[in-house]
Tab-separated table of C-alpha atoms in Angstrom:
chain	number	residue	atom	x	y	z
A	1242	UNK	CA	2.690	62.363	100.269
A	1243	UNK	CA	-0.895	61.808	98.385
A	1244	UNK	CA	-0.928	57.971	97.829
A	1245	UNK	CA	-4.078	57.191	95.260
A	1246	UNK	CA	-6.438	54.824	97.120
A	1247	UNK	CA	-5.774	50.886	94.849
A	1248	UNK	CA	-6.137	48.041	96.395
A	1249	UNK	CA	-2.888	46.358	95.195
A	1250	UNK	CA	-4.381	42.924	95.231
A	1251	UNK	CA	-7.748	43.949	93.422
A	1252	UNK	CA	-5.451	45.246	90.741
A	1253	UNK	CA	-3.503	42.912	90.186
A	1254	UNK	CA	-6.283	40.453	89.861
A	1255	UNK	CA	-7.678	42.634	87.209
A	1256	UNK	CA	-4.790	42.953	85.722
A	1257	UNK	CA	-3.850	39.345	85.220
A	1258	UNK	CA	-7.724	38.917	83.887
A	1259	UNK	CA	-7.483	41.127	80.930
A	1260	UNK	CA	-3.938	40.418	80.014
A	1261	UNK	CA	-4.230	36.821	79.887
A	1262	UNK	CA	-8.323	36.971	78.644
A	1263	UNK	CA	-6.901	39.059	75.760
A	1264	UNK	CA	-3.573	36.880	75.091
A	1265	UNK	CA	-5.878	33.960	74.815
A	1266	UNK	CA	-8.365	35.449	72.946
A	1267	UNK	CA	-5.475	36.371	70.540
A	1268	UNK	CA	-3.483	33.324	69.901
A	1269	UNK	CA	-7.279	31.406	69.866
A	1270	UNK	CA	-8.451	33.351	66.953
A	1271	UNK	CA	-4.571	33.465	65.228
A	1272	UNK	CA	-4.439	29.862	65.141
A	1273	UNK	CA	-8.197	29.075	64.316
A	1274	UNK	CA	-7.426	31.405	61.224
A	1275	UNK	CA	-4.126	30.145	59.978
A	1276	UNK	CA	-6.018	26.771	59.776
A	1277	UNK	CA	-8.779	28.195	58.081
A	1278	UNK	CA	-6.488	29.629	55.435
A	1279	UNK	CA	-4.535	26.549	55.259
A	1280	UNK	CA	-7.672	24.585	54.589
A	1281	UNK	CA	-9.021	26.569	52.570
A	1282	UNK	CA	-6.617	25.729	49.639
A	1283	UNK	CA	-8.030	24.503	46.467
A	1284	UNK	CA	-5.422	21.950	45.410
A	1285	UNK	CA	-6.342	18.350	45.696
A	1286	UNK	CA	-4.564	17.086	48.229
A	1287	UNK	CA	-5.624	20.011	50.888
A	1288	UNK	CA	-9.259	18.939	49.478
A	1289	UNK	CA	-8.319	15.286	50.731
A	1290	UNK	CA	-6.686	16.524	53.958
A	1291	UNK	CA	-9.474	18.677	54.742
A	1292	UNK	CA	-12.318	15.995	54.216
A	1293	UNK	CA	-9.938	14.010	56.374
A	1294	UNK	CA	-9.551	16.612	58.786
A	1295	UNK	CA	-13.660	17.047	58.826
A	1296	UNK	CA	-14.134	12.680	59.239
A	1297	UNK	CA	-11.665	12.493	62.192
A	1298	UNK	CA	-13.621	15.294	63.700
A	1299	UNK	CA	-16.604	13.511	63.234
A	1300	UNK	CA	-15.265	10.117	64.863
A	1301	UNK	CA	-14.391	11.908	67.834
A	1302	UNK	CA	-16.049	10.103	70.927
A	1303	UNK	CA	-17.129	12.540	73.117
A	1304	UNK	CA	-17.614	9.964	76.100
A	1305	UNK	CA	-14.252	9.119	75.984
A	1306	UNK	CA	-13.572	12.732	77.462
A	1307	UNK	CA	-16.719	12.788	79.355
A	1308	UNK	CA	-14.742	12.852	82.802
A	1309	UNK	CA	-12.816	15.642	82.433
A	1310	UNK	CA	-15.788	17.775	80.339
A	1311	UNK	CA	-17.515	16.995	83.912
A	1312	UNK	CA	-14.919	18.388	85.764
A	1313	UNK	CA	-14.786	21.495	83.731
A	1314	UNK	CA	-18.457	22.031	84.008
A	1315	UNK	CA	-18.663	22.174	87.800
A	1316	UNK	CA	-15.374	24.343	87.894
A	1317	UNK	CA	-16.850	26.633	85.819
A	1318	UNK	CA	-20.139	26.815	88.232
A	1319	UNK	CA	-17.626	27.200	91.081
A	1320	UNK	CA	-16.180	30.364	89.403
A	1321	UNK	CA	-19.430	31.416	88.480
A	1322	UNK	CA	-20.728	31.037	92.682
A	1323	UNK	CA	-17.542	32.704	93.997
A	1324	UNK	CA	-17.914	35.925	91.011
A	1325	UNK	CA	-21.322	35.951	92.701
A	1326	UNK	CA	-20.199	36.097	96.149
A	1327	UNK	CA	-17.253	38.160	95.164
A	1328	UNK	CA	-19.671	40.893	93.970
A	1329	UNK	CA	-22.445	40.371	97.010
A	1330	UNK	CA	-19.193	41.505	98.815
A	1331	UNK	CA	-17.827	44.556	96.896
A	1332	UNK	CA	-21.635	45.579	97.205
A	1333	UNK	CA	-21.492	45.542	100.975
A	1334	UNK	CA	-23.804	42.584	100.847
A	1335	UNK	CA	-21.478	39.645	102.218
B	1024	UNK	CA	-56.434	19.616	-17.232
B	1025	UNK	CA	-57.224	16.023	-17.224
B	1026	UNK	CA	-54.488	15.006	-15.845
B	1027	UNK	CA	-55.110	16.998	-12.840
B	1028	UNK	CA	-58.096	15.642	-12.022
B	1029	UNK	CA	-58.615	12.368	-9.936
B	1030	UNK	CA	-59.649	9.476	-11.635
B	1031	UNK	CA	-62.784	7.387	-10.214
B	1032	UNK	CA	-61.799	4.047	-9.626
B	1033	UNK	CA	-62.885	0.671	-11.226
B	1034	UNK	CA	-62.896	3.017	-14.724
B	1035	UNK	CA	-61.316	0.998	-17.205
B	1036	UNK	CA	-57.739	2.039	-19.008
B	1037	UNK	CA	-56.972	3.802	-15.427
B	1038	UNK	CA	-55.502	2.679	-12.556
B	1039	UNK	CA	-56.820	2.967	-8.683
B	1040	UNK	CA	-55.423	5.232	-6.496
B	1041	UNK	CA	-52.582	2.836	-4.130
B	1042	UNK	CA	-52.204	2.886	-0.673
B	1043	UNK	CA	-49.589	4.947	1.085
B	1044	UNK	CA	-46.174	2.491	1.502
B	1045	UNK	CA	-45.321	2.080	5.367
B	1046	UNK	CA	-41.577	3.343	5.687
B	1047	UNK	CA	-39.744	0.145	6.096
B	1048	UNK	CA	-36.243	-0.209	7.882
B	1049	UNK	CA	-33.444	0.481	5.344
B	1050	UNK	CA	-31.695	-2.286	4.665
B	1051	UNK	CA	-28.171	-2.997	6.092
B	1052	UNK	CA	-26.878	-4.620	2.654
B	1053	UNK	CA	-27.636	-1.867	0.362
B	1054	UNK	CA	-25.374	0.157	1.362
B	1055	UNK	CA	-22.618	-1.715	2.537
B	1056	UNK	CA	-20.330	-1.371	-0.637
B	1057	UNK	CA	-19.226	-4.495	-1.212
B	1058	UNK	CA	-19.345	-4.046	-4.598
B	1059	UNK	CA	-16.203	-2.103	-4.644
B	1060	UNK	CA	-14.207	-4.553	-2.756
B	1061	UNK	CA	-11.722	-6.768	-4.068
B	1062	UNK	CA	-11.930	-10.847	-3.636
B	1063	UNK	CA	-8.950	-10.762	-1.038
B	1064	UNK	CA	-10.825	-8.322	1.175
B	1065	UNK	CA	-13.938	-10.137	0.543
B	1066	UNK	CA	-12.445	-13.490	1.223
B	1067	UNK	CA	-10.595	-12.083	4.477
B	1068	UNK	CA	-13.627	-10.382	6.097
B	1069	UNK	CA	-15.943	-13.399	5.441
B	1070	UNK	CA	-13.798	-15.677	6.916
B	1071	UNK	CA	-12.626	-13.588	10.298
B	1072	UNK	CA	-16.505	-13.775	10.424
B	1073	UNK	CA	-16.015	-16.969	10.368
B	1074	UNK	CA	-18.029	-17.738	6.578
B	1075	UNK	CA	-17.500	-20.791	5.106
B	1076	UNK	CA	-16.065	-19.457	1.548
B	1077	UNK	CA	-13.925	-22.592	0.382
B	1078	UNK	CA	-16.322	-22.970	-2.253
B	1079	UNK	CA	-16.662	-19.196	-3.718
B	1080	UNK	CA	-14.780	-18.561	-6.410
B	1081	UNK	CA	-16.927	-15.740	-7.828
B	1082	UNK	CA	-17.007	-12.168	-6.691
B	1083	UNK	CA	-20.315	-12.257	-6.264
B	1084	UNK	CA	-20.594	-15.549	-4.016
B	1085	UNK	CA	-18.098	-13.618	-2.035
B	1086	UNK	CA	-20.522	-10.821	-1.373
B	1087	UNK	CA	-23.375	-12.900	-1.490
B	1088	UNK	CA	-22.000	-15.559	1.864
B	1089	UNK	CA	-20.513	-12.402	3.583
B	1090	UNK	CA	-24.214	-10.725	3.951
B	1091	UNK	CA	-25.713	-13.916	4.851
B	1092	UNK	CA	-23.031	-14.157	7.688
B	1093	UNK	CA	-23.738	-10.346	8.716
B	1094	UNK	CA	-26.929	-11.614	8.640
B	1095	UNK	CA	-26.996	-14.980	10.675
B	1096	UNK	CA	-24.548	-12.946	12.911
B	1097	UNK	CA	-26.827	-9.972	13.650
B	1098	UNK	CA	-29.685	-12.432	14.546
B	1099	UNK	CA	-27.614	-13.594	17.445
B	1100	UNK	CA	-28.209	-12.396	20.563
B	1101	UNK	CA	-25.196	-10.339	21.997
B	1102	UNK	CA	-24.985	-12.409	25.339
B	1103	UNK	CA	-25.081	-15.711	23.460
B	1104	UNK	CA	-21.890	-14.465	21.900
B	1105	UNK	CA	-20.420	-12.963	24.569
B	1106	UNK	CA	-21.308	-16.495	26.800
B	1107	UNK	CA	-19.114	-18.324	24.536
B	1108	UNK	CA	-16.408	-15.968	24.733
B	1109	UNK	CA	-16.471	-16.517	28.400
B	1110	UNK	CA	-16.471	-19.818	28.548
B	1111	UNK	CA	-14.014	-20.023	26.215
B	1112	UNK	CA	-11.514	-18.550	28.749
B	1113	UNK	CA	-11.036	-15.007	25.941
B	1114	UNK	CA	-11.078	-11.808	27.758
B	1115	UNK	CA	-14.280	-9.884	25.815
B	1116	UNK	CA	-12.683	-7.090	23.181
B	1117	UNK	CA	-13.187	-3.724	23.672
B	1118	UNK	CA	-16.275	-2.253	22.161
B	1119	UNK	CA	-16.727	1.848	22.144
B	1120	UNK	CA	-19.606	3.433	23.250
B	1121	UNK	CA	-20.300	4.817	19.921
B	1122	UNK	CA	-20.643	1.194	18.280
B	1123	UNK	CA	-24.140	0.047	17.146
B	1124	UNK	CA	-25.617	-3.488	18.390
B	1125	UNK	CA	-24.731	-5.018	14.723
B	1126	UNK	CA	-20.587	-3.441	15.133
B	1127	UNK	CA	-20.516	-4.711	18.834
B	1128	UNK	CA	-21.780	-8.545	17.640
B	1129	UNK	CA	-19.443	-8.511	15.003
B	1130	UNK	CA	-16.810	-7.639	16.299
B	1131	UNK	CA	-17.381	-10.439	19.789
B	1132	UNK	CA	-18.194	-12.788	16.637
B	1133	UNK	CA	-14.657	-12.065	14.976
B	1134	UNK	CA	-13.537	-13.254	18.549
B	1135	UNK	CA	-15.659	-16.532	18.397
B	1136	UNK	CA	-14.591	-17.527	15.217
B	1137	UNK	CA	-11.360	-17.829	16.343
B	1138	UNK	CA	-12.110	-20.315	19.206
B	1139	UNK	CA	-11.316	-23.398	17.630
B	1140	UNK	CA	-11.945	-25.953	20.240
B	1141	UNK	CA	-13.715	-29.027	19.544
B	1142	UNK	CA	-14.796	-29.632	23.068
B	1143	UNK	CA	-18.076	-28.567	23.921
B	1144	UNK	CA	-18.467	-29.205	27.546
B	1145	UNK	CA	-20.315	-26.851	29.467
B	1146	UNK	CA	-21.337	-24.821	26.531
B	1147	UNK	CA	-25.297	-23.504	26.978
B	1148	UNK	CA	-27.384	-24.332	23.871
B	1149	UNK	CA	-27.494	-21.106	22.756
B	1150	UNK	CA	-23.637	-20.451	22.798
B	1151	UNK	CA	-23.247	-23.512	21.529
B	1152	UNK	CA	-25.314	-22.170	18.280
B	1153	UNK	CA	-24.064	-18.685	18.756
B	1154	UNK	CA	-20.359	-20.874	17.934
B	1155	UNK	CA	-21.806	-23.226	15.014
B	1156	UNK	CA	-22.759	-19.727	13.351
B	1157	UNK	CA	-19.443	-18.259	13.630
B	1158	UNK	CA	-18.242	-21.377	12.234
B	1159	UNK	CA	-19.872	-21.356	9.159
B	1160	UNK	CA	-22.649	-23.799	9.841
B	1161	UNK	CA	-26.011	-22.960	8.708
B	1162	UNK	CA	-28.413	-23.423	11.323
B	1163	UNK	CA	-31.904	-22.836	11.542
B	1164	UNK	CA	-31.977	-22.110	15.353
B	1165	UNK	CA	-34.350	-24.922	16.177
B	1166	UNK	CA	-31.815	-28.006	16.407
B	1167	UNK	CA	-30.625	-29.664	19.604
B	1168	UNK	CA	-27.581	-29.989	21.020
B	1169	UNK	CA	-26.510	-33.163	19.469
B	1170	UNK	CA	-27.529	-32.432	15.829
B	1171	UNK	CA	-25.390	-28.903	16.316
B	1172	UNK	CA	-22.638	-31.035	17.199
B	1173	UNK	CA	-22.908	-32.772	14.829
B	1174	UNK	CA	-22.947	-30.189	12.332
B	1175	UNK	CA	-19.688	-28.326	14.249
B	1176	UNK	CA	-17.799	-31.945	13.507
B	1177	UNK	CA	-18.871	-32.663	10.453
B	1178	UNK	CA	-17.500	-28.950	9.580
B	1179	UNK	CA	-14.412	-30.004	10.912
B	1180	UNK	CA	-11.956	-31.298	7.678
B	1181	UNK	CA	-10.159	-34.778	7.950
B	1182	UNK	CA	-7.201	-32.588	7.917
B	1183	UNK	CA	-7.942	-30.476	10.704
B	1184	UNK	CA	-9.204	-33.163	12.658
B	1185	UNK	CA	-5.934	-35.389	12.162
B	1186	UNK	CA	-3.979	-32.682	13.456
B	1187	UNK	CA	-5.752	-31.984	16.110
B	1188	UNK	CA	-5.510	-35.491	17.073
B	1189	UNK	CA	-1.788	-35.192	16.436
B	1190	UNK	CA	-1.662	-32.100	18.896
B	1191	UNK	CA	-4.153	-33.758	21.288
B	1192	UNK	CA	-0.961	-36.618	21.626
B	1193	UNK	CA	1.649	-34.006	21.648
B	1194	UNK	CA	-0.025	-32.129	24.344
B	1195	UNK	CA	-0.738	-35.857	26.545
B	1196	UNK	CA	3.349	-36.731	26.379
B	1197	UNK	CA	4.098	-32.636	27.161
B	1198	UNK	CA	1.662	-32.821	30.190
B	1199	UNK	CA	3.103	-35.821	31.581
B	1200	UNK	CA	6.547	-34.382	30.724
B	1201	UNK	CA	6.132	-31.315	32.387
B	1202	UNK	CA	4.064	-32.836	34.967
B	1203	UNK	CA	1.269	-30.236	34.884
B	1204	UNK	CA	-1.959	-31.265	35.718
B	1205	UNK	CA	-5.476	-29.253	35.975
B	1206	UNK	CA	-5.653	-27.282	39.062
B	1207	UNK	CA	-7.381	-24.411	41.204
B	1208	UNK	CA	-8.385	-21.123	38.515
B	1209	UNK	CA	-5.706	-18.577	37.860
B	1210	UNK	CA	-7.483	-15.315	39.005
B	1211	UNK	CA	-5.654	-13.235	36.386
B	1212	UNK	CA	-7.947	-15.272	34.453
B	1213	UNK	CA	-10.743	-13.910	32.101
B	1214	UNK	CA	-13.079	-16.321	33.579
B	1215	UNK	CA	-11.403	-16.776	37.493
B	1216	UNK	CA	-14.636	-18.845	38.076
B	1217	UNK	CA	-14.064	-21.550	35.346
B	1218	UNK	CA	-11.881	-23.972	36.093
B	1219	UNK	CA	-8.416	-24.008	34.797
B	1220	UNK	CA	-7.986	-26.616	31.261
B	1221	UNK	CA	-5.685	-28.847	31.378
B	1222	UNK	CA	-2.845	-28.030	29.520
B	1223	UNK	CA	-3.250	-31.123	26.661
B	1224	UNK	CA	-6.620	-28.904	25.619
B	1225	UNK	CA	-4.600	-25.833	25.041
B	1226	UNK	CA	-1.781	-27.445	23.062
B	1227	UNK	CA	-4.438	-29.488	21.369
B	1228	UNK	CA	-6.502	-26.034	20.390
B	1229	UNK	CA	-3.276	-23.674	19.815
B	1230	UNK	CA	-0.450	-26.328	19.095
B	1231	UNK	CA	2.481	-26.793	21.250
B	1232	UNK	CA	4.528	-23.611	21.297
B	1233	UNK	CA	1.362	-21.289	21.834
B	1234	UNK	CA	-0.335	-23.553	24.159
B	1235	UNK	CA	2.737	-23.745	26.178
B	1236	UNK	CA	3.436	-20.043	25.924
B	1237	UNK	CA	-0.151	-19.225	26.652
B	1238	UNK	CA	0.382	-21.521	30.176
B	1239	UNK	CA	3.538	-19.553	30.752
B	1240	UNK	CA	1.996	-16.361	30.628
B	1241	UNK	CA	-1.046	-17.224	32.318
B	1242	UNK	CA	1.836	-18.532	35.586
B	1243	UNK	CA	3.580	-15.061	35.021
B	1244	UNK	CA	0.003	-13.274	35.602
B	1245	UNK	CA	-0.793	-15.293	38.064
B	1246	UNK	CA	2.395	-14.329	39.400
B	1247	UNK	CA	1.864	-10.749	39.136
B	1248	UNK	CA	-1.359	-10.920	40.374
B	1249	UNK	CA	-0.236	-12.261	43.512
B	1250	UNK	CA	2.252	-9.609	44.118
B	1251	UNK	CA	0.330	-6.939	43.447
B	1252	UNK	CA	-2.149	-7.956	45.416
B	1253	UNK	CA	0.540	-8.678	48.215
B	1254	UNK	CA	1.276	-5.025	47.573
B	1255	UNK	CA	-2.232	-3.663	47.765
B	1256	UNK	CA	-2.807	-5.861	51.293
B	1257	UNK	CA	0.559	-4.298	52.658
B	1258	UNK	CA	-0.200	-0.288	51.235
B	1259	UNK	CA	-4.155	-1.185	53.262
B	1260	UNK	CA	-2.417	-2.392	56.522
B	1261	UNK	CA	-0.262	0.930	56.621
B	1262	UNK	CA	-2.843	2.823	55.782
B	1263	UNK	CA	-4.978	1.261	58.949
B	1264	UNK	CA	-2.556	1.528	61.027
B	1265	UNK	CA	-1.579	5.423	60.012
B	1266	UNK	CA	-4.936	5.991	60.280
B	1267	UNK	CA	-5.112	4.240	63.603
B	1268	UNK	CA	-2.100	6.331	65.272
B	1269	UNK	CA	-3.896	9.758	64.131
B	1270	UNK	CA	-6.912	8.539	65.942
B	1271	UNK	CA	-4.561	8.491	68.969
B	1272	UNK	CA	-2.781	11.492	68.412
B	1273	UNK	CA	-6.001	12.782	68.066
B	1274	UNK	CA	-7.744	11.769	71.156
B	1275	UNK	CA	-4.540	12.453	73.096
B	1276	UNK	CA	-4.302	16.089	71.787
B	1277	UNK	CA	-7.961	16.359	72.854
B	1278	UNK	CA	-7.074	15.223	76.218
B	1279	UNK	CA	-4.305	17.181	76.783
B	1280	UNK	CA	-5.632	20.366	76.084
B	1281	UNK	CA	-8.741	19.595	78.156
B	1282	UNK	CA	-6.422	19.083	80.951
B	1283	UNK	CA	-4.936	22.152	80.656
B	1284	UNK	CA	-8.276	24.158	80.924
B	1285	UNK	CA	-8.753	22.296	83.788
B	1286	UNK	CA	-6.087	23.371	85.343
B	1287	UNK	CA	-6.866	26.741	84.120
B	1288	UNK	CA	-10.314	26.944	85.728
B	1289	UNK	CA	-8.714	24.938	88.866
B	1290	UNK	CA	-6.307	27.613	89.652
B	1291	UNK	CA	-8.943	30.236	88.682
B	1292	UNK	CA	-10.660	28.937	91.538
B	1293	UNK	CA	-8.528	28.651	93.862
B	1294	UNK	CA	-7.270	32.548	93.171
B	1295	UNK	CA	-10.830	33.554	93.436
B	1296	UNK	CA	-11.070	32.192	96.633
B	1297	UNK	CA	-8.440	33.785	98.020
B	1298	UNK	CA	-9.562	36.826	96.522
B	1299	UNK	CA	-13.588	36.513	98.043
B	1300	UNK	CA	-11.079	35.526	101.261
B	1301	UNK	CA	-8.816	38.498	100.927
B	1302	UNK	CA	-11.929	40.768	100.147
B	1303	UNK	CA	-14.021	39.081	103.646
B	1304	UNK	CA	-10.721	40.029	106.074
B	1305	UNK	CA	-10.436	43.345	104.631
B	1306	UNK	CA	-14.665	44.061	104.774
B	1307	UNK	CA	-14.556	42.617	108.398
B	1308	UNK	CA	-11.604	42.905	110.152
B	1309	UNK	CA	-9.958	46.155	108.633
């Protein structure tokens, strides 16, 4: 019997990538537009929520979360160094 | 033909040729139309001016003391006026936009004349003619303090002064009866920053019933006052502390979902290491 040569473990990686990139992606862009819209209004009160909605953004302190934006930053380079070595090694390189 | 030609001057029988007349400023009494007014009208407008008319009997004197109180009145200056109102304790009247400089001074002196205190205390010089004008009294702007009271007393009848001397007593025994004395300044006050009069001045100035009803409803404002700014204190507390709690909520929502790419990108690590793991063992070892 003529099994197709997949890596079961290389597709399901690639699977879970797009699925949950695109799920993500989705839901990210339905909720950043359903606020827009929301905003958007030209009644007064929206106008006062959305100038209040634009001053507590402001007053955010960004060192407050400076910790955890660290720990984001050097995740992300460790993703970035193993997707390097991950494709040194599909390229027979590793 | 003659007559269209210009005459040389100094010719005898002729006349020389005159200067052009300088516009002048048109004045306010021509065309006031007084004229057509009748003596009660007269009579009533000249005195809420604050004219002294007792001795007009004629039409014409009517018209004749109103302009020269439009007059005296519009050579005040509007802060003079207004100065007296404030010290006074009167809340300024409303003047519209619209209203000229001589509507806006009569109308604040129609609200001087009817200050009829006799105490003078800590009335500026000019205020204190601004008030001799809007009580009739002819001044000539130049006289000192002293001579324009002088002139504000002397204005003041034998009757009027007996009963304000017969108010001044009633308003002594309702004092100590009511056991009011002169305190801290009502801030629903006209004037918060003047102090308060006692309240023997306003019976002496309004009588008993007014006086007393004026120091009633100054307590109820300053009642008012207090609650409402009670009110105001308690609606800017809530509105700290609502504005407080959705800085938390905020900084806790940003915290949250921070954590939660963390743990995104943590476990995104740790499957691409098995993977570069997985991918080693099966390069080398298969």
């Amino acid at each position: 019997m003529w099994l197709p040569d997949i890596d079961i473990f290389t597709l399901w990686r690639w699977l879970l990538a797009v699925v949950v990139t695109l799920y993500a992606t989705i839901v990210m862009v339905q909720t950043a537009w359903s606020y827009y819209v929301w905003l958007s209004a030209e009644d007064r009160y929206t106008a006062i929520l959305r100038r209040y909605v634009a001053v507590q953004s402001l007053r955010v302190r960004v060192r407050a979360f400076a910790g955890d934006l660290a720990v984001c930053a050097g995740l992300l380079l460790i993703l970035t160094l193993l997707g390097w070595l991950h494709w040194l090694g599909v390229n027979g390189h590793l | 033909m003659a007559a269209d030609s210009p005459t040389p001057p100094g010719q005898p029988g002729t006349l020389a040729p005159r200067p052009p007349v300088p516009p002048s400023a048109p004045d306010p009494d021509a065309a006031d139309g007084l004229e057509a007014w009748s003596e009660a009208a007269l009579r009533a407008e000249a005195e809420s001016l604050g004219a002294d008319v007792a001795d007009a009997t004629r039409h014409a004197d009517l018209i004749a003391a109103l302009r020269r109180q439009r007059k005296a009145i519009r050579a005040l200056a509007e802060a003079d006026l207004r100065a007296v109102l404030t010290w006074a304790g009167l809340p300024l009247p409303q003047v519209s936009p619209s209203d000229g400089l001589a509507e806006r001074k009569e109308r604040l002196a129609r609200a001087v004349a009817r200050v009829k205190t006799m105490r003078f205390g800590g009335l500026s010089h000019e205020g204190l003619r601004a008030l001799a004008v809007c009580r009739g009294v002819p001044v000539r702007g130049d006289e000192p303090v002293t001579v324009l009271v002088n002139y504000l007393k002397a204005r003041e009848s034998l009757r009027e002064k007996f009963a304000r001397k017969r108010r001044s007593l009633m308003g002594m025994l309702a004092e100590k009866v009511i056991g009011l004395t002169s305190g801290t300044p009502s801030p629903s006050a006209p004037n918060p920053s003047a102090p308060e009069r006692p309240l023997r001045h306003d019976i002496e100035d309004q009588g008993l019933l007014a006086g007393l009803a004026g120091r009633l409803r100054q307590s109820a404002d300053q009642y008012v006052q207090e609650k409402l700014d009670e009110i105001e204190a308690r609606i800017d507390r809530k509105l700290d502390e609502i504005d407080r709690r959705l800085s938390d909520w905020r900084d806790r929502e940003i915290a949250n979902r921070i954590r939660i790419i963390k743990i995104t990108l943590w476990a995104s690590v740790v499957i691409s290491a098995l993977s570069l793991l997985y991918l080693y063992i099966k390069t080398h070892l298969s």
